[in-house]
Coordinates of C-alpha atoms in Angstrom, one line a residue:
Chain E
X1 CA 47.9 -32.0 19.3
X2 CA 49.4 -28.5 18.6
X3 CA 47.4 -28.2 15.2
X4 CA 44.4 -29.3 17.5
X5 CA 45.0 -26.9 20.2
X6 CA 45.3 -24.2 17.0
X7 CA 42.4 -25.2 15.2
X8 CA 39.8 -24.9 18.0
X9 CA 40.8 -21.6 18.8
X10 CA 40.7 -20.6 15.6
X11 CA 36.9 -21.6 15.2
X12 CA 36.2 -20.0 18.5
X13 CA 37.6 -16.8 16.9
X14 CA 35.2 -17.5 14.1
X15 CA 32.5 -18.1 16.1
X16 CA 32.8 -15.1 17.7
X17 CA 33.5 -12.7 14.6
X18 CA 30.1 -14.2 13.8
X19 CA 28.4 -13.3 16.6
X20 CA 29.6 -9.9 16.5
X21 CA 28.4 -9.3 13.1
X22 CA 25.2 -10.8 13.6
X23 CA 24.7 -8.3 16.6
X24 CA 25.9 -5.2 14.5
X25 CA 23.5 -6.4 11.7
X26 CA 20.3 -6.2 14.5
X27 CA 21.9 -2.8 15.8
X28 CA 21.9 -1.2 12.7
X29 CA 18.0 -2.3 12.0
X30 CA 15.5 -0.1 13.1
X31 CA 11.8 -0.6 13.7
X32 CA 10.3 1.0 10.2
X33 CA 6.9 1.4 11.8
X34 CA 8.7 3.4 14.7
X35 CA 10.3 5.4 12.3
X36 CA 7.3 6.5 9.9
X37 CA 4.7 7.1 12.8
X38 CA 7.1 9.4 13.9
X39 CA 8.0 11.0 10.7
X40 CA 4.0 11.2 10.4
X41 CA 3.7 12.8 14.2
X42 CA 6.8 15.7 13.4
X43 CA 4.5 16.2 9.8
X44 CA 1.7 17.4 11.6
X45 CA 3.8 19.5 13.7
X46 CA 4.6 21.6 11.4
X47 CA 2.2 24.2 11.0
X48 CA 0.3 23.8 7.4
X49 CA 1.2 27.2 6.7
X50 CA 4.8 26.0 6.3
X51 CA 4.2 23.6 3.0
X52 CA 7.7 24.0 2.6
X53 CA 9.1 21.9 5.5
X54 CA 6.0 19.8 5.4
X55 CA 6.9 18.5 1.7
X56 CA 10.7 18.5 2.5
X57 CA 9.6 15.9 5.5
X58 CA 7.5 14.2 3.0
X59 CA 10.0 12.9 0.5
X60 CA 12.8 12.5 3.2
X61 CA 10.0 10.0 4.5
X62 CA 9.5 8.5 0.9
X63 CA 13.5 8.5 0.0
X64 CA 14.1 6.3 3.8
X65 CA 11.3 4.3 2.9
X66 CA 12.3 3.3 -0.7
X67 CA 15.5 2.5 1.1
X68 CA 14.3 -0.1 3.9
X69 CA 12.1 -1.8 1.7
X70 CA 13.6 -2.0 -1.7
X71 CA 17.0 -3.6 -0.1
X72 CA 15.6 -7.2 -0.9
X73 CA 17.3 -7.2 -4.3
X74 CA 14.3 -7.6 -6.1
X75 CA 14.2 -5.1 -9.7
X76 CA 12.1 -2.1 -9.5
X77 CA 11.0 0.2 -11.8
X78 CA 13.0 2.8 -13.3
X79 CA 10.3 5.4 -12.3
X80 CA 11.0 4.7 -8.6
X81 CA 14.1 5.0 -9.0
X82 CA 14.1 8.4 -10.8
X83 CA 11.6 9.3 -7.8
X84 CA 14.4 8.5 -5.5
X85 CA 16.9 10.3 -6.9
X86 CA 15.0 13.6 -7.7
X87 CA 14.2 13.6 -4.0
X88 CA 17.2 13.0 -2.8
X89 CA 19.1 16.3 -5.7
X90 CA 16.4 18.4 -4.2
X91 CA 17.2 17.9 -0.6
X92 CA 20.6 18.4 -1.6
X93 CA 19.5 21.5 -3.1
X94 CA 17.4 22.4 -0.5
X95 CA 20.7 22.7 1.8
X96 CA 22.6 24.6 -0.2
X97 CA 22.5 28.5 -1.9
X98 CA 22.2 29.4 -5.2
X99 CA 25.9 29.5 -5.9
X100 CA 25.2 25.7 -6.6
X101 CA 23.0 24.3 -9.8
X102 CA 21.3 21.2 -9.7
X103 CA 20.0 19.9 -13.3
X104 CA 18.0 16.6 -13.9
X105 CA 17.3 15.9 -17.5
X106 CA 15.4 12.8 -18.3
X107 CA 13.6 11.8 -21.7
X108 CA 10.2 10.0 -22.2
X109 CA 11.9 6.8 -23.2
X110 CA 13.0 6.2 -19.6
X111 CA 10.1 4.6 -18.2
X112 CA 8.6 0.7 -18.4
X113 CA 11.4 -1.2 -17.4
X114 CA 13.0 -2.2 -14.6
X115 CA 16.7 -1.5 -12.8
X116 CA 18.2 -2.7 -9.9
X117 CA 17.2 -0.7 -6.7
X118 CA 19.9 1.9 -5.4
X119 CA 22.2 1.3 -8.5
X120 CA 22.8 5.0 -9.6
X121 CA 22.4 6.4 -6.5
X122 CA 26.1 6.0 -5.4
X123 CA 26.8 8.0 -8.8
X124 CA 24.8 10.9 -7.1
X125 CA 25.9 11.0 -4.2
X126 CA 29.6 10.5 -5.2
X127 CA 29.0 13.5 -7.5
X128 CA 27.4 15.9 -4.5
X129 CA 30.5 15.1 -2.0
X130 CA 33.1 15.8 -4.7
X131 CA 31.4 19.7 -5.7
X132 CA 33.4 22.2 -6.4
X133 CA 33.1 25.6 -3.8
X134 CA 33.7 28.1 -6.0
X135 CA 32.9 31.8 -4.3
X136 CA 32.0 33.0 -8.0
X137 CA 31.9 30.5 -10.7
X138 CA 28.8 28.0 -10.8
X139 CA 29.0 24.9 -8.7
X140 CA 26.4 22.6 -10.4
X141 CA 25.8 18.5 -10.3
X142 CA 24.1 17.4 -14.0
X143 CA 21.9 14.0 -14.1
X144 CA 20.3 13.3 -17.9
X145 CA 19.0 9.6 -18.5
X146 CA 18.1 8.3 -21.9
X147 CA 17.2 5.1 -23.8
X148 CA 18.1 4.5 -26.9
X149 CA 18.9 1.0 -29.1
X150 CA 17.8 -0.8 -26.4
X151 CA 20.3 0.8 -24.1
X152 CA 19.8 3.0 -21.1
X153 CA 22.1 6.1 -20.6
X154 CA 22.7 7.4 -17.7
X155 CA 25.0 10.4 -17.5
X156 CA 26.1 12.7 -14.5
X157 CA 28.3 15.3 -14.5
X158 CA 29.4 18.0 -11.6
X159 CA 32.0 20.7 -11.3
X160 CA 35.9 20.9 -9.1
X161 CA 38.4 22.2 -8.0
X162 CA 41.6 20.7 -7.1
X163 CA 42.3 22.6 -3.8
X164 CA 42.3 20.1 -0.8
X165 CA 39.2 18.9 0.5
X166 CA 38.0 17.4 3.9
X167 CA 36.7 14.4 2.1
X168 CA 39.0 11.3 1.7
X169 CA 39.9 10.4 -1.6
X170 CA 39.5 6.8 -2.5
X171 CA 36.3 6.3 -4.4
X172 CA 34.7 3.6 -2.3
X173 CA 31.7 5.0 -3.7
X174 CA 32.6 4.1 -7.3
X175 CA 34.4 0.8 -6.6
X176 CA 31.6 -0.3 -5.2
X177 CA 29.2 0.7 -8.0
X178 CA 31.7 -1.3 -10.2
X179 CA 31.4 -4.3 -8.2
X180 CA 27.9 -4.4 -8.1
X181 CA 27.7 -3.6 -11.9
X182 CA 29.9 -6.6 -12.2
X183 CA 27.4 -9.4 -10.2
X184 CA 24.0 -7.8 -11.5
X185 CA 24.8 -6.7 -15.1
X186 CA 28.0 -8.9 -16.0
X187 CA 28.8 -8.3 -19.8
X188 CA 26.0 -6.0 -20.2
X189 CA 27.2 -2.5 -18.9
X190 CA 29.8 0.2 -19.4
X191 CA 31.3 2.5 -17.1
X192 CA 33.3 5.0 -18.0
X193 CA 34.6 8.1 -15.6
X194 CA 36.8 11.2 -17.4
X195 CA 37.9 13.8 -15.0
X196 CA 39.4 17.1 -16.1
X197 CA 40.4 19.5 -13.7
X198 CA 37.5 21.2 -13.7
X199 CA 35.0 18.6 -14.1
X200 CA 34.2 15.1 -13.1
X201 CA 32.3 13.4 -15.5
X202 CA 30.5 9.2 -15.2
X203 CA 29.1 8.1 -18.2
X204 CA 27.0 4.0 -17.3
X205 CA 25.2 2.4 -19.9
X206 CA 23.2 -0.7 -19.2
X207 CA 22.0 -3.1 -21.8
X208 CA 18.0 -3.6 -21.1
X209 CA 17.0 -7.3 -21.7
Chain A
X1 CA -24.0 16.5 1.5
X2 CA -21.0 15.8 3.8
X3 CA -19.7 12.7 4.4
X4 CA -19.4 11.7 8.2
X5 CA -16.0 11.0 9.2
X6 CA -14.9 8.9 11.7
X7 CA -10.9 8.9 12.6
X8 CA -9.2 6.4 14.5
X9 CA -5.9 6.1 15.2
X10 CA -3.8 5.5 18.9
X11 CA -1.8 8.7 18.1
X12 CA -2.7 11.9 19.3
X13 CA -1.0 14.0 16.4
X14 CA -1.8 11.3 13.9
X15 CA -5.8 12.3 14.4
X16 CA -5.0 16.2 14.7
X17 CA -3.4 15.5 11.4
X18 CA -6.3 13.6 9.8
X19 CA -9.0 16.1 11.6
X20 CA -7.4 19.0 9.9
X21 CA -7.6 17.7 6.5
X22 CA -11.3 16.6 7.0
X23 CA -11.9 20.0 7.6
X24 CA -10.0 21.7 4.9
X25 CA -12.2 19.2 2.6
X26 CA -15.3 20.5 2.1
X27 CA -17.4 17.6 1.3
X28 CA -16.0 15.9 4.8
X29 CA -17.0 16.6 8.1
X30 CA -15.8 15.2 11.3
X31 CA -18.3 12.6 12.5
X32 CA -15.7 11.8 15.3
X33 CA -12.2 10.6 16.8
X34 CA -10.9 7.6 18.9
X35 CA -7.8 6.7 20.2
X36 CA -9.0 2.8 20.2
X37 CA -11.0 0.6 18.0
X38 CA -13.2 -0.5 21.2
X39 CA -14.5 2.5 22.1
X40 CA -15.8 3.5 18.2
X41 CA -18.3 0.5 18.1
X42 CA -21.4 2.0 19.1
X43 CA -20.7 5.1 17.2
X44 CA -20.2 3.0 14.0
X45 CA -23.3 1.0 15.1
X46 CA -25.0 4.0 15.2
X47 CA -25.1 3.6 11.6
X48 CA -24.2 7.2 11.3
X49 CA -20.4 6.9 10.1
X50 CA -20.0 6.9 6.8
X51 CA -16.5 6.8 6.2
X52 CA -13.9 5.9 8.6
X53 CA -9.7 6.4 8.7
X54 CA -8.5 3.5 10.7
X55 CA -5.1 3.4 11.5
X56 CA -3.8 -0.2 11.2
X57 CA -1.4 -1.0 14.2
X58 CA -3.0 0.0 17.2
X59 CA -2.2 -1.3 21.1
X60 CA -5.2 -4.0 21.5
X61 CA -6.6 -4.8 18.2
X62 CA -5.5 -4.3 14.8
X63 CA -7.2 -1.8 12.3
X64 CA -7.6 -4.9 10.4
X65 CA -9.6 -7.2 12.6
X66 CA -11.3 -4.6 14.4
X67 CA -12.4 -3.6 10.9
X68 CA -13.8 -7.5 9.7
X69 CA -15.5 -7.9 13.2
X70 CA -17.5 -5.3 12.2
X71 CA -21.0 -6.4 11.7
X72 CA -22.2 -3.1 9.2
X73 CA -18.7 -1.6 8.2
X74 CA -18.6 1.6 6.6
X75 CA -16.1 2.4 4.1
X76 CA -12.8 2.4 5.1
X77 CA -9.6 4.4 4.4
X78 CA -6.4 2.4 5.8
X79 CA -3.7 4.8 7.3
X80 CA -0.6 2.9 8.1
X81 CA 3.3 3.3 8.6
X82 CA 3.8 0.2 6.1
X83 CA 4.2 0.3 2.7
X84 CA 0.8 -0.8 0.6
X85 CA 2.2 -3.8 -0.6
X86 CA 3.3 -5.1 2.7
X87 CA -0.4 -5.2 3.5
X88 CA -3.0 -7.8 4.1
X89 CA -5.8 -5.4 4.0
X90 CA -6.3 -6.1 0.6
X91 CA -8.8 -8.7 1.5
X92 CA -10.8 -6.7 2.8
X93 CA -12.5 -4.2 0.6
X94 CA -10.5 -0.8 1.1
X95 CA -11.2 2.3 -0.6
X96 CA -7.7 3.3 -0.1
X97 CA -4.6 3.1 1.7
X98 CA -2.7 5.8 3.2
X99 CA 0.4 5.6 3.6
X100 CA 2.2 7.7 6.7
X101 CA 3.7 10.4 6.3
X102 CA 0.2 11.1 4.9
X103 CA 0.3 14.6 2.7
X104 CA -2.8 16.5 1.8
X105 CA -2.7 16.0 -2.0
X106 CA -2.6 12.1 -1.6
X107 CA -5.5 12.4 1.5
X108 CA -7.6 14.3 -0.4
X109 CA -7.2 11.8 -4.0
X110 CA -8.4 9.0 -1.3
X111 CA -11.1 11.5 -0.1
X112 CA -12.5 11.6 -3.7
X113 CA -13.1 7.8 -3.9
X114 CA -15.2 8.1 -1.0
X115 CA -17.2 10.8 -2.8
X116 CA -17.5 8.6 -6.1
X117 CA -18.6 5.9 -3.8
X118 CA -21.3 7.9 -2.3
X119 CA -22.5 9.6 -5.7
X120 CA -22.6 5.9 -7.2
X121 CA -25.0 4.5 -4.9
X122 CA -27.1 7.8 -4.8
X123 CA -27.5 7.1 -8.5
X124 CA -27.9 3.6 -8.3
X125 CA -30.8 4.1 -5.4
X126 CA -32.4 6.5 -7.3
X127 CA -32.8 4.6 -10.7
X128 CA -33.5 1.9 -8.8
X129 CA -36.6 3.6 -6.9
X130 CA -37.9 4.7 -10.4
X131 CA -39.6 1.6 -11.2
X132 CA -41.2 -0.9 -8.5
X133 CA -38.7 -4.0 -9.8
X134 CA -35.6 -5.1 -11.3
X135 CA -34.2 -8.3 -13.0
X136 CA -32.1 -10.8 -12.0
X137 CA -29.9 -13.6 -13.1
X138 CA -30.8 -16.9 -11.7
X139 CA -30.6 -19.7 -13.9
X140 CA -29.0 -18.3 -16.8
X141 CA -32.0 -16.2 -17.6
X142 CA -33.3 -12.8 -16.2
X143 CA -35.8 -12.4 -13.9
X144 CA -38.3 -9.8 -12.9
X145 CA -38.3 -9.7 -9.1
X146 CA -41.2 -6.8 -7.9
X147 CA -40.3 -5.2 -4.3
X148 CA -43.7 -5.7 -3.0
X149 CA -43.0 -9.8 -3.8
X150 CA -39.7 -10.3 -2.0
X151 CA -40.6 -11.6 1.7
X152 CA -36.5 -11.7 3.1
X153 CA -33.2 -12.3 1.3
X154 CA -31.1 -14.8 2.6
X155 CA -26.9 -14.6 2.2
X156 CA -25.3 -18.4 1.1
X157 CA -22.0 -18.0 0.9
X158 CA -21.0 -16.4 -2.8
X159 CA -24.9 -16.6 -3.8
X160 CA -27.8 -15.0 -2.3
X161 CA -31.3 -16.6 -2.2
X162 CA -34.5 -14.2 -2.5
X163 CA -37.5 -15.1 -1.1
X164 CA -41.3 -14.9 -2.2
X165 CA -44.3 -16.0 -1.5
X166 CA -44.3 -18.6 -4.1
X167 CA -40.7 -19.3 -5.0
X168 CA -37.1 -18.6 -4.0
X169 CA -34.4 -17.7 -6.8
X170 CA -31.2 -18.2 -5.9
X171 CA -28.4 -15.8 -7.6
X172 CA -24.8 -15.2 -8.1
X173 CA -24.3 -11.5 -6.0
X174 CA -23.0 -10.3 -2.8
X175 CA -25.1 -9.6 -0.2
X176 CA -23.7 -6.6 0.4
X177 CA -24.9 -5.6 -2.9
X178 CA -28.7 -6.3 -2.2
X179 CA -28.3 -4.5 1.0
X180 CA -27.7 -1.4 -0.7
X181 CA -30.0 -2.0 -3.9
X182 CA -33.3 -2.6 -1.4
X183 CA -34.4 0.6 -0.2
X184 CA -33.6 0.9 3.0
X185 CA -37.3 2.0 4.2
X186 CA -38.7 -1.5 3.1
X187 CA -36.0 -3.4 3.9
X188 CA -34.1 -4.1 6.8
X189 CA -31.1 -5.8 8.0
X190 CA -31.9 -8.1 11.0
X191 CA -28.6 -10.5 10.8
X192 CA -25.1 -10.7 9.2
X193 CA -27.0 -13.3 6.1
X194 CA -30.3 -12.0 6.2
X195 CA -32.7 -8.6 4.8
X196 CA -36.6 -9.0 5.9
X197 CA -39.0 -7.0 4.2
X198 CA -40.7 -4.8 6.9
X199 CA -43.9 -5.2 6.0
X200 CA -44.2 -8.9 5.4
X201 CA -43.5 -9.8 9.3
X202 CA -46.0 -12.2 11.0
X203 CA -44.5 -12.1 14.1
X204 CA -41.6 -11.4 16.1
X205 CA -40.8 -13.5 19.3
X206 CA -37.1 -13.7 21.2
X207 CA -34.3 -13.5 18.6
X208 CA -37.3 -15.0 15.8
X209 CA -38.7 -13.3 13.2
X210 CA -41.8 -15.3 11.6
X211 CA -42.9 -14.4 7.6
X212 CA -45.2 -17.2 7.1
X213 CA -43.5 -20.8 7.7
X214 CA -39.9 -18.9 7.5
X215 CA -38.0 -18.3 10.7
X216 CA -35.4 -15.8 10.4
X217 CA -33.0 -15.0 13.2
X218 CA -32.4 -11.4 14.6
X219 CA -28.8 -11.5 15.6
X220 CA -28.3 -11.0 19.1
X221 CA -26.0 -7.6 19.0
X222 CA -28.4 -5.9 16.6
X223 CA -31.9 -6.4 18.2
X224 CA -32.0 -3.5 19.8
X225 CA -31.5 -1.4 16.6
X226 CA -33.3 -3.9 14.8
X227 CA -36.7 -3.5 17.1
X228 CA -36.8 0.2 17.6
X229 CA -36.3 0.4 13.5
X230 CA -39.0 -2.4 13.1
X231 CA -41.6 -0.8 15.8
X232 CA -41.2 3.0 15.3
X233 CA -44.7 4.4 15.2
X234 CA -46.1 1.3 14.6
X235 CA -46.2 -0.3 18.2
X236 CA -49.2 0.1 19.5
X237 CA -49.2 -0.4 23.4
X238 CA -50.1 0.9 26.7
X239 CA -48.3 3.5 27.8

């Protein structure tokens, strides 16, 4: 009767959990067409004179977008997902001085196949958190992407420093990237990180089927 | 020539958006702007719009279905928040989509397909106006058909049937496509399936158009236009 007793309040507890998640899951979705017609209403705010804020607005709107609708695990191609990521080392640029480089280097050979969505974008934005400051050395994040053999290359590469930092160590970033490398490319990638103390380097290479 | 523009959208700064890329493009001009489907009808009726940007979701009606209850439609440039692929509209016959945000460089590519559209069938009318016929498929052979012959054109589902005085060819086309072949002084469309040739009208009582022993309908929405088209400087009557 005990175990009984035990049981059903344990599934209550599940039940619940459930519940909760479910309701955090519709919290965190938001209406897309609410989001873009106002994205669209705040474009035409801005005076045209001011092409600068206009286009900054303009592939905010198309990084949030690829972001929302390519979640359904479906491939897309690499193009898009180049797309993506130039917008999103632009804006970075775009908030920062010219004490900080940003470099994208891609070859003609990257194009006409497809990649899971959102895959190398973790690699970015891990490499943008952990910058170096420096007041008068070069702070610079370094993307090149190749294909070769049948294999694509993806390479990225920014400067540190090993004074303390308000950002928490831990890599949640990468371990994730490793787990999802592990369920969508099992036996067909490799990872491999080398830091020095004054660089942090990730090189991934995917085999294309 | 400009093209006529006709913007509709439920948002105030979507349409200041639209209008002020319409007139930084100098083969548009601004025909006109509503905030709701409804209220555009007898401007698109008019027949004087000749491009429109209609916003999909809107309040009462859809861009969609306000679009495929039109009985004319002009061309049509989608603007919507979703993605293109997410759309239904590509059963209807789109020039473009535009996608919100909606920049200047992609506004004006669609723009451009409007202007090929236009420059297309300003060709096509005037080769076709340089000889008095044209040909045909019906029965796996070509057919010379003269203008003076045809007495109406009838719309069947995927074929259209032309009718003369002696014989009626039926062939594989859109209607949509002999509207806009036919020049529009001779011919005239009186009905969503059918194109009477002005000058071979009998008679004309109620909603019924007579060309010898065929009865063609006038649709009830259009037989205003269709009349004051039909009778203009030709009606002699007491004033």
């Amino acid at each position: 009767m005990l175990d009984y007793g035990r049981l059903q309040k344990r599934m209550g507890e599940i039940a619940k959990e459930k519940a909760e998640a479910e309701l955090n899951f519709l919290k965190s979705q938001i209406n897309p067409h609410f989001v873009f017609n106002t994205l669209n209403a705040i474009y035409f705010l801005i005076q045209k004179e001011n092409a600068d804020a206009r286009n900054a607005l303009h592939r905010f709107s198309d990084m949030l977008r690829y972001q929302l609708y390519e979640m359904g695990g479906q491939k897309v191609p690499v193009e898009k997902e180049i797309a993506y990521l130039r917008d999103y080392m632009d804006l970075q640029q775009l908030r920062k001085d010219d004490r900080y480089t940003v470099r994208f280097h891609c070859t003609e050979q990257v194009k006409g196949f497809s990649i899971e969505p959102l895959l190398l974008v973790p690699l970015v934005e891990n490499a943008f958190k952990h910058i170096s400051h420096h007041k008068h050395q070069p702070n610079e994040v370094e993307v090149s992407m190749d294909r070769q053999n049948g294999q694509f290359i993806f390479d990225i590469r920014n400067s540190r420093e090993l004074l303390p930092t308000t950002e928490k160590p831990g890599g949640i970033g990468l371990q994730n990237v490793r787990r999802r490398l592990e369920l969508l490319y099992p036996g067909k990638h490799q990872l491999t990180i080398r830091e020095t103390d004054q660089e942090f380097l990730v090189n991934l290479n995917i085999t294309l089927s | 020539m400009k093209i006529r523009s006709l913007i509709i959208d439920d948002e105030p700064l979507a349409r200041k958006g639209l209008k002020e890329y319409i007139t930084d493009t100098s083969f548009l001009e601004l025909a006109g702007e509503f905030d709701s489907p409804l209220q555009a009808t007898e401007l698109i009726s008019s027949g004087t719009v000749q491009l429109l940007f209609l916003d999909i979701q809107m309040p009462r009606i859809t861009g969609l279905d306000y679009f495929k209850s039109l009985q004319q439609p002009p061309p049509v440039i989608f603007t919507t928040a979703y993605p293109e692929y997410a759309l239904e509209g590509f059963e209807v016959n789109a020039l473009d989509y535009l996608v919100k945000p909606i920049s200047f460089e992609r506004f004006l590519k669609a723009a451009h397909k409007a202007k090929e559209y236009y420059e297309l069938k300003e060709r096509n009318r005037a080769e076709g106006n340089s000889g008095d016929y044209f040909f045909i498929k019906t029965d796996s052979k070509l057919v010379k058909i003269f203008y003076d012959e045809i007495l109406f054109v009838e719309a069947l589902q995927n074929y259209v049937t032309i009718h003369t005085a002696t014989r009626k060819y039926m062939t594989y086309l859109t209607f949509r496509a002999v509207e806009e072949y036919l020049p529009a002084e001779q011919f005239l469309k009186v009905h969503k399936s059918y194109i009477v040739a002005a000058s071979k009208i009998d008679s004309i009582e109620a909603n019924d158009i007579r060309i010898g022993l065929h009865h063609i309908p006038i649709s009830r929405n259009q037989k205003e236009e269709v009349m004051e088209k039909l009778l203009r400087n030709r009606f002699l009557k007491r004033e």
